[in-house]
Short mmCIF file of C-alpha atoms and ligand atoms in Angstrom, two decimals:
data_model
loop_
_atom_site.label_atom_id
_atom_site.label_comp_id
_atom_site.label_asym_id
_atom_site.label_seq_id
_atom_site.Cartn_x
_atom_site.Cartn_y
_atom_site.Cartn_z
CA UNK A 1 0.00 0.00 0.00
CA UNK A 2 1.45 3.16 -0.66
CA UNK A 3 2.12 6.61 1.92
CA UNK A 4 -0.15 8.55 -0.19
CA UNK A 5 -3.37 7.29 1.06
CA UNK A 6 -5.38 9.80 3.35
CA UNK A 7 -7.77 9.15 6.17
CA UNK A 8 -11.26 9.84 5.25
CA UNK A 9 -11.74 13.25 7.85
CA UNK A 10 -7.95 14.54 6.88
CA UNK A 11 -4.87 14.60 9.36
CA UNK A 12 -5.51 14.99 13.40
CA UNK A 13 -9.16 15.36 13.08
CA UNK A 14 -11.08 13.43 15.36
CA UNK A 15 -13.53 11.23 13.62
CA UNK A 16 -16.30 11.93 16.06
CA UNK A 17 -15.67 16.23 16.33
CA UNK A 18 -15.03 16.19 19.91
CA UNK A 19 -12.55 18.49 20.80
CA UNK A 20 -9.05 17.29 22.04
CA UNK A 21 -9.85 18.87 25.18
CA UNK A 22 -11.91 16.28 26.08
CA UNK A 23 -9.21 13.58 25.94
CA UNK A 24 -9.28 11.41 29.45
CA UNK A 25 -7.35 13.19 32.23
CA UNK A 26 -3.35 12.25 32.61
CA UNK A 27 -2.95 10.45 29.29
CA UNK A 28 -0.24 10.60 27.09
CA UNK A 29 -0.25 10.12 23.05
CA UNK A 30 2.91 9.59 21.03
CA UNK A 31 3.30 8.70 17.49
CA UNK A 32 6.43 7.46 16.35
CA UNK A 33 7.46 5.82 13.14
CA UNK A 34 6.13 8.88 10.79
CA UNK A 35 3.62 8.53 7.43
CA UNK A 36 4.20 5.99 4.96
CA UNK A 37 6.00 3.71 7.10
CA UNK A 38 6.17 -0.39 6.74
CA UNK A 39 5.51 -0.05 10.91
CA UNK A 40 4.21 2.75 12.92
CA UNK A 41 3.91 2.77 16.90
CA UNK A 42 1.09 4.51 18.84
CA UNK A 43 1.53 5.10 22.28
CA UNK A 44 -0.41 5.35 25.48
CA UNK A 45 0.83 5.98 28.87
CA UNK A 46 -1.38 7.06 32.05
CA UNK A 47 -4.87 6.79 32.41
CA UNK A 48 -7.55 5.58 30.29
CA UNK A 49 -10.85 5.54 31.94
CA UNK A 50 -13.18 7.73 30.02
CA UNK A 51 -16.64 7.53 31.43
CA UNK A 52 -18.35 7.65 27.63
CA UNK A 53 -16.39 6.88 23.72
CA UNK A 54 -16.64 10.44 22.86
CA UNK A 55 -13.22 11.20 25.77
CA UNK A 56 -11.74 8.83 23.19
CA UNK A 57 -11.72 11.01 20.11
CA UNK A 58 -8.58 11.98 19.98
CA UNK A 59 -7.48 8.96 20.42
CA UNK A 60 -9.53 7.47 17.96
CA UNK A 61 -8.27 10.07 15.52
CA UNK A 62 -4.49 9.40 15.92
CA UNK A 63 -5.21 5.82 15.62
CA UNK A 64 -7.20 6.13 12.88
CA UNK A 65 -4.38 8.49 11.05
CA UNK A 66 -1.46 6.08 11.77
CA UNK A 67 -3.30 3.79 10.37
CA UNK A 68 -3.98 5.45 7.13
CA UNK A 69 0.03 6.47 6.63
CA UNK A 70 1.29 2.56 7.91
CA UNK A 71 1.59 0.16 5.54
CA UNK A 72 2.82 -2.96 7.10
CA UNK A 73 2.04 -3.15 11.07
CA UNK A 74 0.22 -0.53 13.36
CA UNK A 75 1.47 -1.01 17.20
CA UNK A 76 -0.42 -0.15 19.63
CA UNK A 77 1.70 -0.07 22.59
CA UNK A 78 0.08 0.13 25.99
CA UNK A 79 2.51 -1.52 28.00
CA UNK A 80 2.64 1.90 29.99
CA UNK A 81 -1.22 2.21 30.97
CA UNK A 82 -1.86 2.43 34.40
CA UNK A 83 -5.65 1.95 33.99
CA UNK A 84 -7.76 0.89 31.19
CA UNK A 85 -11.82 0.89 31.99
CA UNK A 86 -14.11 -1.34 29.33
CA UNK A 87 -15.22 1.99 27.48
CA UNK A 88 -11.61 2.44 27.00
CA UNK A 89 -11.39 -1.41 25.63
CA UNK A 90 -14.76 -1.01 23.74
CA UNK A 91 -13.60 1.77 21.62
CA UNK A 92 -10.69 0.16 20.54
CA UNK A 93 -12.18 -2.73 19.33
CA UNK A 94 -14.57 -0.53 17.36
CA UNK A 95 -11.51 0.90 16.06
CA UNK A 96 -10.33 -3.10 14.90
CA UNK A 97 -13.36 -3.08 13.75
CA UNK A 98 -12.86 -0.12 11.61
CA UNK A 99 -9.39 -1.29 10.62
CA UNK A 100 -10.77 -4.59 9.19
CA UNK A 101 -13.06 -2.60 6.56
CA UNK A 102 -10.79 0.44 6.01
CA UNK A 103 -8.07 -1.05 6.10
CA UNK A 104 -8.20 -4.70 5.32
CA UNK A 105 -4.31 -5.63 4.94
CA UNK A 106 -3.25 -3.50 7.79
CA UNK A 107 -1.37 -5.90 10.97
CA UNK A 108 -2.51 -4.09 14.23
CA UNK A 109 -0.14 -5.49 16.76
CA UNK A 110 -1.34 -4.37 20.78
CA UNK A 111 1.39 -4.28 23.26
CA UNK A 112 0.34 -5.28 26.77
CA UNK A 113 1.67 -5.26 30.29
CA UNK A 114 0.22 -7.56 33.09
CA UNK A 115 0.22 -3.80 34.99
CA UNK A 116 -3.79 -4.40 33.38
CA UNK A 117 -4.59 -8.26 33.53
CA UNK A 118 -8.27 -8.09 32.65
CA UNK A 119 -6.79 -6.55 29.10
CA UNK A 120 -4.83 -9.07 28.12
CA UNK A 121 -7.44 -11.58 28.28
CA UNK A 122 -9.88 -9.12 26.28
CA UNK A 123 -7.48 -8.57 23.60
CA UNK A 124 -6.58 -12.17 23.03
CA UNK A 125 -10.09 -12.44 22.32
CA UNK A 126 -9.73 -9.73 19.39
CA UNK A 127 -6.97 -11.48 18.47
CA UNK A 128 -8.98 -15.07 17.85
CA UNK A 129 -11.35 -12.90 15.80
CA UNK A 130 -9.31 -10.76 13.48
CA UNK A 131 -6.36 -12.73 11.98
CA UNK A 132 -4.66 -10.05 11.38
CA UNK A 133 -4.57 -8.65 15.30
CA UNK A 134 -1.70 -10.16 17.44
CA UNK A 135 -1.04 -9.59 20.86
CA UNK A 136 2.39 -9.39 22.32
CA UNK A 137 2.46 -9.41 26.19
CA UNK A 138 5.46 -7.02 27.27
CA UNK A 139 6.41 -8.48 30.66
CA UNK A 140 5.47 -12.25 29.97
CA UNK A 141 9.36 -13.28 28.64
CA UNK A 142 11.41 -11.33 30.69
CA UNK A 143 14.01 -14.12 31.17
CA UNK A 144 13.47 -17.56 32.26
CA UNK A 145 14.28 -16.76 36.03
CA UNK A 146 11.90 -14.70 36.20
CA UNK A 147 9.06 -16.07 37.76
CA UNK A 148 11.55 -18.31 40.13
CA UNK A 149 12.76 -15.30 41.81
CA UNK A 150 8.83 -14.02 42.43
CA UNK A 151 7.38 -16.53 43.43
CA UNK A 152 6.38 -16.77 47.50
CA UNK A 153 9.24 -19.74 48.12
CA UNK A 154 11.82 -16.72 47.40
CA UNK A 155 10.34 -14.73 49.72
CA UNK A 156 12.12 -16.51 52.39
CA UNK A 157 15.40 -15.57 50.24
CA UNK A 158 14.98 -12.38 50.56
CA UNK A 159 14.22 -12.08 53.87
CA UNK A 160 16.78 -13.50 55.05
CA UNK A 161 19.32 -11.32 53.03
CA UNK A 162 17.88 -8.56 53.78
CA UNK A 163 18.38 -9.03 57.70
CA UNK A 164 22.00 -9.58 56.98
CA UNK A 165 22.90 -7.04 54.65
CA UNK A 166 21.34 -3.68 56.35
CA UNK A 167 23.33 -3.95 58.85
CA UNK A 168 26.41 -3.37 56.67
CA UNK A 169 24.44 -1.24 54.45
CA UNK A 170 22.63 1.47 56.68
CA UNK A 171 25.64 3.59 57.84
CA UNK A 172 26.84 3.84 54.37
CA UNK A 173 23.92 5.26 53.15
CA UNK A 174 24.30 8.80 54.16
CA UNK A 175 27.23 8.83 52.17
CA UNK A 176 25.37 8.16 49.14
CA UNK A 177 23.07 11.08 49.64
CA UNK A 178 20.37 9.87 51.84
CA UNK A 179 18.83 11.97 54.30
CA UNK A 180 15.56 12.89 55.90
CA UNK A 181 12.81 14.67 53.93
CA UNK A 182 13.38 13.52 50.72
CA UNK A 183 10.99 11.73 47.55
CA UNK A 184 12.48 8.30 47.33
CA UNK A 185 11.53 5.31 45.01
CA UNK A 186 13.06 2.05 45.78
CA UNK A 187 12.90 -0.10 42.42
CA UNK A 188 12.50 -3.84 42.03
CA UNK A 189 11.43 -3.54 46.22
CA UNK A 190 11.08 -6.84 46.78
CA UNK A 191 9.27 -7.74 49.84
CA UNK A 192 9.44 -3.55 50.40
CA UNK A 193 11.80 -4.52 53.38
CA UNK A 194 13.96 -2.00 52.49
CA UNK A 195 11.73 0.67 52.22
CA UNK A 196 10.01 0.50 55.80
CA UNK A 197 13.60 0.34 57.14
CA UNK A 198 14.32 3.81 55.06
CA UNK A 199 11.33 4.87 56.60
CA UNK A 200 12.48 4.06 60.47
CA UNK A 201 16.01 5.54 59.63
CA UNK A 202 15.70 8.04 57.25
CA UNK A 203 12.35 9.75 58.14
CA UNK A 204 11.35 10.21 53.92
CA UNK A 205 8.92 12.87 53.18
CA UNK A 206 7.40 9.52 50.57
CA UNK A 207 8.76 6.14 49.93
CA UNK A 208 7.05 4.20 46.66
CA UNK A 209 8.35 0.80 46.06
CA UNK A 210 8.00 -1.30 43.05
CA UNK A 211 8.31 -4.50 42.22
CA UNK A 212 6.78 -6.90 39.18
CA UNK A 213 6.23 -9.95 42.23
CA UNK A 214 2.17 -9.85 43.29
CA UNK A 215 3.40 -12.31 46.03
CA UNK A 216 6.11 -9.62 47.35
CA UNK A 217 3.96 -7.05 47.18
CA UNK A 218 0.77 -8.51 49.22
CA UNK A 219 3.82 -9.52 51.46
CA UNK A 220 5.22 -5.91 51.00
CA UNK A 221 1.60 -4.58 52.02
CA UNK A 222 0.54 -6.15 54.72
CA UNK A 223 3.44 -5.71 56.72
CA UNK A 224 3.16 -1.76 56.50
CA UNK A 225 -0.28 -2.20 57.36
CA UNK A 226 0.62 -4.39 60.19
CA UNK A 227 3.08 -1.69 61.52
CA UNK A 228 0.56 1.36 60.87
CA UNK A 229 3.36 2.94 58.40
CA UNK A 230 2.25 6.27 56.69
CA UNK A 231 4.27 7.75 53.64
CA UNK A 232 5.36 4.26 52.27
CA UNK A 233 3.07 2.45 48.87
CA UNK A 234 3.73 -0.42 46.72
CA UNK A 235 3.24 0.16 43.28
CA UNK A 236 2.84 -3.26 41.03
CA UNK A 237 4.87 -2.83 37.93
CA UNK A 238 7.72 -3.40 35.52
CA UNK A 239 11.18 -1.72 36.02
CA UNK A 240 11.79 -1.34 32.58
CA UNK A 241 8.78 0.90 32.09
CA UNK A 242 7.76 2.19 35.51
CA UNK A 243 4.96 3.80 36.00
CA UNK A 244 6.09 6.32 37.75
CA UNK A 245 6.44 10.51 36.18
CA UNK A 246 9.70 11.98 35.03
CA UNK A 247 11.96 14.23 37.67
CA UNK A 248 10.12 12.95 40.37
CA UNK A 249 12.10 11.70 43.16
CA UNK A 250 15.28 12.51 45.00
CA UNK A 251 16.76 9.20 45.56
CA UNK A 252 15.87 6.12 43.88
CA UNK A 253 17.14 3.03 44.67
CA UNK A 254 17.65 -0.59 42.77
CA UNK A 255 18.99 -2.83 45.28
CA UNK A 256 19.92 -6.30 43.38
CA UNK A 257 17.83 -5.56 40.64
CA UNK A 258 19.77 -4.69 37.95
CA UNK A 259 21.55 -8.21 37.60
CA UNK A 260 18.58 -9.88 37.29
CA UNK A 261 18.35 -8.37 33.81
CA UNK A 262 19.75 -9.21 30.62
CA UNK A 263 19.62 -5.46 29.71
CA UNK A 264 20.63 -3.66 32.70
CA UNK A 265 21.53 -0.34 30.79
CA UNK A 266 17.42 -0.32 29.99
CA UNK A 267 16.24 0.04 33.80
CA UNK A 268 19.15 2.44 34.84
CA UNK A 269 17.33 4.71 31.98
CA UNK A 270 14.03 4.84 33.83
CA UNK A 271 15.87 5.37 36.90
CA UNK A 272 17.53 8.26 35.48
CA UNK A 273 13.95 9.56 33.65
CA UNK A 274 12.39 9.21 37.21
CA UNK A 275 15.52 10.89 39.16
CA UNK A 276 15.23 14.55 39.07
CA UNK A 277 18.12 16.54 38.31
CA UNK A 278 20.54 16.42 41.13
CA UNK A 279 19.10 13.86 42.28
CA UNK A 280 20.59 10.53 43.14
CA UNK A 281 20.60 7.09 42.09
CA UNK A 282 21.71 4.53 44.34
CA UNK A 283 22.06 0.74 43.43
CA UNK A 284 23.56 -2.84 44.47
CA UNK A 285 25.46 -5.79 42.69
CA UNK A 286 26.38 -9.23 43.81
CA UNK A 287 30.09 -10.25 42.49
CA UNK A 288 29.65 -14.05 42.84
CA UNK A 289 32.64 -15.08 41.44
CA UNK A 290 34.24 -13.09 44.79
CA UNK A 291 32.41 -15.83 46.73
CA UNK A 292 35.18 -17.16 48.43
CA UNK A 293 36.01 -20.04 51.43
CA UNK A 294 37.88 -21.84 53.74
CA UNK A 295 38.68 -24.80 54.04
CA UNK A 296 36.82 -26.11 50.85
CA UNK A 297 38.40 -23.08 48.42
CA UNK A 298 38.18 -24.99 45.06
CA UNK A 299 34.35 -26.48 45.81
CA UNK A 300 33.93 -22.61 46.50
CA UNK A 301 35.29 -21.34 43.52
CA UNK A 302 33.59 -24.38 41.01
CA UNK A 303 29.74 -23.61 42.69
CA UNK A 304 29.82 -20.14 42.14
CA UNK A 305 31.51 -19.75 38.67
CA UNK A 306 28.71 -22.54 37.97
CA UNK A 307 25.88 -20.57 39.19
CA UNK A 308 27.10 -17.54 37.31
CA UNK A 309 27.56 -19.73 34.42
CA UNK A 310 23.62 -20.22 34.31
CA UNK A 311 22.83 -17.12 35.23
CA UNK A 312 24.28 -16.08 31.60
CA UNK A 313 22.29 -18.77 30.41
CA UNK A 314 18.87 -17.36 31.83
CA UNK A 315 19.51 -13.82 31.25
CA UNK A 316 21.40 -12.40 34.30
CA UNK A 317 24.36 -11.41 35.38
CA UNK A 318 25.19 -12.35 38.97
CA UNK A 319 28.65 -11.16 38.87
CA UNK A 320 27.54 -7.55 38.29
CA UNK A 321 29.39 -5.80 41.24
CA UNK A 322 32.69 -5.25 39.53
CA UNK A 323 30.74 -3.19 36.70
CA UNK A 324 28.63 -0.98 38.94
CA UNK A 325 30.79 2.25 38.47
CA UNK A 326 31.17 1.81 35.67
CA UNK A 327 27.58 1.43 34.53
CA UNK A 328 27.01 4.60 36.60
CA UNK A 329 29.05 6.73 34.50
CA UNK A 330 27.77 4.92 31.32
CA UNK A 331 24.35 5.83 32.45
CA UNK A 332 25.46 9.62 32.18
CA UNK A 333 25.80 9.99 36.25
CA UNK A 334 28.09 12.27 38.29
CA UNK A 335 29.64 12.47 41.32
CA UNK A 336 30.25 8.34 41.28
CA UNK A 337 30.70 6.99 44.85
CA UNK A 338 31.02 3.14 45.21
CA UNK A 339 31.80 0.81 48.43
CA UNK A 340 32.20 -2.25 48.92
CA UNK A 341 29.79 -3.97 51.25
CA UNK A 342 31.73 -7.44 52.43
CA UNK A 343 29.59 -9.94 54.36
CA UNK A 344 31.41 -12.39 56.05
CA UNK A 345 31.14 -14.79 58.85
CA UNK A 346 33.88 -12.83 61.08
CA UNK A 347 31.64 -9.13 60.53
CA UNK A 348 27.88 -10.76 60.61
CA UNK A 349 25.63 -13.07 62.59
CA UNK A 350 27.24 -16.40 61.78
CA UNK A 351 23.43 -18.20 61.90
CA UNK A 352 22.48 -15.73 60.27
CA UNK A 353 24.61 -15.83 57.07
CA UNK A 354 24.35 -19.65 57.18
CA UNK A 355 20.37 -19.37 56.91
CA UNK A 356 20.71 -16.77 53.58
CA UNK A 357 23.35 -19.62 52.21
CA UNK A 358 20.91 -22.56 53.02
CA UNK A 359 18.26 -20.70 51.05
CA UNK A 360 20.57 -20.60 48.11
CA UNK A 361 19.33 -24.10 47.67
CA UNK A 362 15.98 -23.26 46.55
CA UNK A 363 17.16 -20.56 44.08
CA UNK A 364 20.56 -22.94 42.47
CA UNK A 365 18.12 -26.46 42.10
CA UNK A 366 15.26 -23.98 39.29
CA UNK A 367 18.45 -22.79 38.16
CA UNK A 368 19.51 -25.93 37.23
CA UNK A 369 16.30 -27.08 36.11
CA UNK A 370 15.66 -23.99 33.83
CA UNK A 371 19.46 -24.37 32.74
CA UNK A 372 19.03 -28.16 32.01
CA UNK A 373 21.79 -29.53 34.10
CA UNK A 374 22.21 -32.97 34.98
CA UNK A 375 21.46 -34.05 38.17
CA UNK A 376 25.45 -34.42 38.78
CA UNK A 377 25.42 -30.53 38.92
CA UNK A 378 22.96 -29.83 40.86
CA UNK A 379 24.16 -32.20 43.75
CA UNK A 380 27.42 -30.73 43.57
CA UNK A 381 26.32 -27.46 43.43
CA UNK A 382 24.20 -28.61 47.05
CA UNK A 383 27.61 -30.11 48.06
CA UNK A 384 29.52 -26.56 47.86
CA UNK A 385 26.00 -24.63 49.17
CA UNK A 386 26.81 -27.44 52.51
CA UNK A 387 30.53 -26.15 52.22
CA UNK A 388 29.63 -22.84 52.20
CA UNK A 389 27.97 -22.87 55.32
CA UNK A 390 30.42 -25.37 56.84
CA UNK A 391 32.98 -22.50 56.53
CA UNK A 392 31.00 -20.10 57.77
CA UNK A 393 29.99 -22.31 60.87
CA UNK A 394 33.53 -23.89 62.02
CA UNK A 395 35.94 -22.51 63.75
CA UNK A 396 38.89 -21.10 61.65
CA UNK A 397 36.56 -21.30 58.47
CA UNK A 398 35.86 -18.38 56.56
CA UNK A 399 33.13 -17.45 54.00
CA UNK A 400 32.77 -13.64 51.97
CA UNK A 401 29.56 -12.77 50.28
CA UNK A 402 30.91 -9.31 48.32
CA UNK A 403 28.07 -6.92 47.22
CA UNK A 404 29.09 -3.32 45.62
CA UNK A 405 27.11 -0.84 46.55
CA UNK A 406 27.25 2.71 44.10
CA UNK A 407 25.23 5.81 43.28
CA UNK A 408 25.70 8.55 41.54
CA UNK A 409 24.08 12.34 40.74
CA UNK A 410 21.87 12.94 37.61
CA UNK A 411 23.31 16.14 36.40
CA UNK A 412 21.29 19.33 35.87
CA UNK A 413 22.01 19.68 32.57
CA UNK A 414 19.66 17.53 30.01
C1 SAM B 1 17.07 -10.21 43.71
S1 SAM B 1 15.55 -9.50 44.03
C2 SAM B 1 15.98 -8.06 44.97
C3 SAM B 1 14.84 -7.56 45.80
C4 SAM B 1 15.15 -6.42 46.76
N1 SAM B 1 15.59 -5.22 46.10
C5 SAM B 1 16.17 -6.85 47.78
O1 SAM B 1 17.29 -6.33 47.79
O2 SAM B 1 15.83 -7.74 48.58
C6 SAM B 1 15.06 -8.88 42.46
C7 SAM B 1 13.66 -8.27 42.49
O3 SAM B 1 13.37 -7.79 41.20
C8 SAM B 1 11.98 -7.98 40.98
N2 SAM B 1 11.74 -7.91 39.53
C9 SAM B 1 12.07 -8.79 38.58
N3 SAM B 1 11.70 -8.36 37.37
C10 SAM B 1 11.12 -7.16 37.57
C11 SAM B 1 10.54 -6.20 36.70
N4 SAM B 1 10.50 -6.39 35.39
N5 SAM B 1 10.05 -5.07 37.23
C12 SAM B 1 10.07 -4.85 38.57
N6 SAM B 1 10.61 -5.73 39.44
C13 SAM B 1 11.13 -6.86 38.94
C14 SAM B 1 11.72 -9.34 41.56
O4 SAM B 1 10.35 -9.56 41.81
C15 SAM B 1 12.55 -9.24 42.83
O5 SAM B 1 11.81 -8.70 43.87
#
C-alpha cells in the first residue's frame, strides 16, 4: 500500500468532532514511526478511563491516522497504561473493527503489560477474531528466572538477606546522599523490606516501592499495614517501564535488581527519567565469582563460577558488582561513589549468614532445572551450598559474600 493514502476526515481530526480537550485526564499520546512507514507505533501511557467513547476522540483520531500512513504493522503499545476501563477497551475494538473494513491488509499489533490483567485476556479475544490482530504481552518473557525469583518460596530468600545485609548497608547510606525529607523510590522492592527500614532511619517525606512480584507485594503490604506505616506504597509494575512521572524523586534506589536483567543499561534509563536533576541514584550488585572459602576453596570457587555460568544462560548477570561504576558513569551519572559492602562470617551473625546460604538451595536447584543440568550438577552445586555454610559455621573457616554498593548524581544539565 502506498504513503499517499489519506484518512477519510484529513490529518488529526477526530472522527467523532469532539474536541481534544476532552481527551481522558493524565494520558499521554505519542506517534512514532512517521507517514508511509512499513511499521508505525502509537503510544499510550497514564490513564484511560473515560466515562463515555466520545473522551476517546482523539485517540480514535491518531489511531485512525497512523493507520492510514502505515503500511505494514500498526502497534499499539500500551505496556505503559496504568488503567484501562471497558469503554476504553470497547472503543478500541470498534476501532479493529474499523481497521478490518478500512483497512483490510493492515497488521494491528497491541502491546500489553500484566500492569492491566483483565486486558490481556480481552485482547486475546480480538486477536482469535481478526487474523490479522496479534497480541504481544510485554512483561510475559522477561528471562526464564523470572518467575523463580517471584514466586512466595523466594520470599524466604529475601528475607533473610535482607536481615544480613542492612546492617552493613545502613551507615553507608548517608554517604550516598540519603537523608531525611526527601521523595524516594526504591525499584524492584522486593518484599518492600527495604523501604520500611528507610522509613524508620531516614524519616522520607514519601517512599514508593516497586516490584513486578504480586506475592512480594501482598507480602510488602501487609506488613506496612501491620506496623501502621504512613508515607510508604507499593506500586505493582515493571522496572523497565515504571509507571512512575519523570523528575520525580530525590533518591531512587535498585537494590539487586539490575543483575537480574539481561539489559541492565534499559532500567538504569528509567531510573535516570524518574531521578530529578541532582538527584541521586543509588544501586547494588552481587560479584559471585568473589564468593570465596575456607577450608573447601576450590568447591567454593567451582559452585559459584557454575551458578554464574547459568545465570548467563537465563539472562542475568550475577557477577555484576565489579561493573557498577562503571555502569554509573555509562548511564550519564556524576559524582560516582562506590563501596564495597563485604559480608562475612567474622563481621555478621554467623546463623544468620548460614540461613541466607541454606536458602541458596531453593534458588541454584530452578536454576539448574531452567538451565538443564544434569542431576550431577545440581548435587554438587548442594555439596559446595553445605561447604559454604560449613565454613561459615567452624571454627577457623571463613566465607565472603561481596556486594558493591554505588550511586551517583543525575546532572542538571539535560
Ligand atoms: C534479587 S531480588 C531483589 C529484591 C530487593 N531489592 C532486595 O534487595 O531484597 C530482584 C527483584 O526484582 C523484581 N523484579 C524482577 N523483574 C522485575 C521487573 N520487570 N520489574 C520490577 N521488578 C522486577 C523481583 O520480583 C525481585 O523482587
Amino acid at each position: 500500500m502506498s504513503s499517499s493514502i489519506a484518512p477519510p476526515s484529513g490529518p488529526g481530526v477526530p472522527s467523532s468532532g469532539v474536541p481534544p480537550s476532552c481527551m481522558p485526564v493524565a494520558l499521554n499520546l505519542k506517534v512514532t514511526g512517521g507517514e508511509g512507514q512499513d511499521e508505525q507505533e502509537v503510544a499510550l501511557t497514564g490513564t484511560l478511563r473515560p466515562f463515555v467513547a466520545e473522551e476517546m476522540a482523539t485517540v480514535r483520531a491518531s489511531l485512525e491516522q497512523a493507520a492510514w500512513s502505515t503500511r505494514g504493522t500498526l502497534c499499539v503499545n500500551l505496556k505503559r497504561l496504568k488503567y484501562m476501563n471497558n469503554v476504553a477497551f470497547l472503543e478500541l475494538n470498534r476501532f479493529v473493527r474499523w481497521v478490518s473494513t478500512s483497512r483490510p491488509e493492515l497488521k494491528i499489533k497491541f502491546i500489553l503489560s500484566s500492569v492491566i490483567p483483565w486486558a490481556i485476556r480481552k485482547f486475546q479475544v480480538i486477536a482469535e477474531l481478526y487474523p490479522s490482530v496479534t497480541i504481544e504481552v510485554y512483561d510475559k518473557a522477561f528471562y526464564p528466572i523470572q518467575e523463580v525469583i517471584e514466586d512466595d518460596e523466594f520470599i524466604n530468600v529475601l528475607r533473610t538477606q535482607e536481615k544480613i545485609i542492612w546492617e552493613h548497608e545502613q551507615d553507608k547510606l548517608a554517604w550516598h546522599g540519603l537523608r531525611p525529607g526527601l521523595r524516594i523510590a526504591d525499584v524492584c522492592c522486593g518484599l518492600g523490606d527495604f523501604a520500611i527500614l528507610l522509613q524508620r532511619d531516614f524519616r522520607p517525606e514519601y517512599i514508593v516501592g516497586v516490584d513486578h512480584s504480586k506475592p512480594f507485594l501482598r507480602y510488602a503490604r501487609q506488613h506496612v499495614a501491620d506496623y501502621g506505616l504512613e508515607n510508604i506504597e507499593y506500586q505493582y509494575g515493571d522496572a523497565a517501564a515504571l509507571l512512575l512521572p519523570d523528575n520525580s524523586f530525590d533518591f531512587v534506589t535498585c537494590r539487586l535488581g539490575l543483575q537480574v536483567f539481561n539489559e541492565p543499561q534499559g532500567i538504569l534509563r528509567e531510573l535516570l527519567r524518574i531521578c530529578r536533576p541532582g538527584g541521586r541514584i543509588y544501586v547494588t550488585n552481587e560479584l559471585m565469582s568473589g564468593i570465596i572459602g575456607w577450608p573447601q576453596k576450590e568447591l567454593f570457587r567451582w559452585t559459584y563460577e557454575k551458578v554464574i555460568e547459568m545465570g548467563h544462560v537465563l539472562g542475568m548477570d550475577m557477577d555484576t558488582g565489579l561493573k557498577t561504576r562503571s555502569m554509573l558513569i555509562n548511564a550519564g551519572l556524576e559524582d560516582i561513589k562506590v563501596h564495597l559492602i563485604d559480608i562475612n562470617n567474622m563481621n555478621s551473625d554467623s546463623v544468620g549468614l548460614a540461613k541466607v546460604v541454606e536458602s541458596w538451595n531453593y534458588v541454584t536447584r530452578q536454576m539448574c532445572q531452567r538451565s538443564e543440568q544434569p542431576p550431577e550438577v545440581f548435587e554438587r552445586i548442594r555439596e559446595g551450598l553445605r561447604a559454604h555454610v560449613e565454613a561459615i559455621q567452624t571454627e577457623g573457616g571463613f566465607a565472603s559474600w561481596p556486594i558493591y554498593a554505588g550511586s551517583g548524581r543525575k546532572p542538571f544539565r539535560s
